[in-house]
Amino acid sequence: MSTVRAASTTGLALYNQAAADAAATVIARYSTSFGLACRLLGPRPRPHVRNVYALVRIADEIVDGPAEEAGLSPEIAGEILDQLEGETLSAIERGFSSNLVVHAFAGTARGCGIGPGLVRPFFASMRTDLGTLRHDAASHDAYVYGSAEVVGLMCLQVFVNAGTQHPVTPSPELVDGARRLGAAFQDVNFLRDLRHDETVLGRDYLGLSKADGERAAVLDRIDSDLAIAARAIPALPADCRRAVTAAHDLFAELAVRLRACDGGEDRVRVPDAVKARLAARALLGFAPREVRA
């Protein structure tokens, strides 16, 4: 093999592609709904969003089951999470990691302006899952900010900055919309997973009592967040709007179905045929569905 051939097959470009492929594999294995929305993204932001969510998924798995199944104590899981955070922050600074998922995320972070101010709150919320079992209103809000809103802000950095020479700060309208959409996604998942979180993980994120109206109040908050997020979506770059609209509408549909039940059923899902209809609607360029806040 010639020196030129060897260089072309072992250089940084190949390593970057292998890292991106690893991130894409993680996402494909874990979330069909996310994969559907991601396919609606244009080629400019798509790999970067996969890179973000792959790191998020790896961190989530450290605190939500697989590490415990492997025999790790919460203390050891916390050490591994700390190491992952440290490696992520170092990789953003130096531009390289031996962990392929971290390397993929770091490349996206460096190119799109995702800094420690978004990374640290995310890991702080993940760390909370190792020790906090019951949340009040204040700890719920802090957890949702780190676990969901900052992920929305990371994606927003990608939407605005992927492929540009110099990352810019998104508008306040887009920032608020990204935070609201992330919060709505998280609260919907809390309601969907209420039984599993309580019986399997021993966690209570919403602090719901038996009092009438508390569950409805959470759904009202979700509807308000979705309505505000919907107003910001048209201001996104064109190659991102369809995917975000599809995700928004999927969770709006979940919220409707959650409101129609009393919370005692199995995990609420959206049938595949309805998902396909929502995706087709977004693909055709329709605005996000109206949510009555």
Coordinates of N, CA and C in Angstrom, one line a residue, residues 63 74-75 78 124-135 202-203:
V63 N -27.0 5.9 34.2 CA -27.8 6.1 35.4 C -29.2 5.4 35.3
P74 N -24.3 2.7 42.7 CA -24.5 4.1 42.3 C -23.2 4.9 42.4
E75 N -22.3 4.6 43.4 CA -21.1 5.3 43.5 C -20.2 5.1 42.3
G78 N -21.5 6.9 39.3 CA -21.2 8.3 39.4 C -19.8 8.6 39.0
A124 N -25.0 17.4 35.4 CA -25.5 17.6 36.7 C -26.9 17.0 36.9
S125 N -27.7 17.1 35.9 CA -29.0 16.4 36.0 C -28.9 14.9 36.0
M126 N -28.0 14.4 35.1 CA -27.8 13.0 35.1 C -27.3 12.5 36.4
R127 N -26.5 13.2 37.0 CA -25.9 12.9 38.3 C -27.0 12.8 39.4
T128 N -28.0 13.7 39.3 CA -29.1 13.7 40.2 C -29.8 12.4 40.3
D129 N -29.9 11.7 39.1 CA -30.6 10.4 39.1 C -30.0 9.4 39.9
L130 N -28.8 9.5 40.3 CA -28.1 8.5 41.1 C -28.3 8.7 42.6
G131 N -29.0 9.8 43.0 CA -29.1 10.0 44.4 C -30.5 10.6 44.8
T132 N -31.2 11.3 43.9 CA -32.4 12.0 44.3 C -33.6 11.1 43.8
L133 N -34.4 10.7 44.7 CA -35.6 9.8 44.3 C -36.9 10.6 44.2
R134 N -37.0 11.7 45.0 CA -38.2 12.4 45.0 C -37.9 13.9 44.7
H135 N -38.7 14.5 43.8 CA -38.4 15.9 43.4 C -39.6 16.7 43.8
G202 N -37.8 3.7 41.3 CA -38.0 4.3 42.6 C -37.9 5.8 42.6
R203 N -38.3 6.4 41.4 CA -38.1 7.8 41.3 C -39.5 8.5 41.1

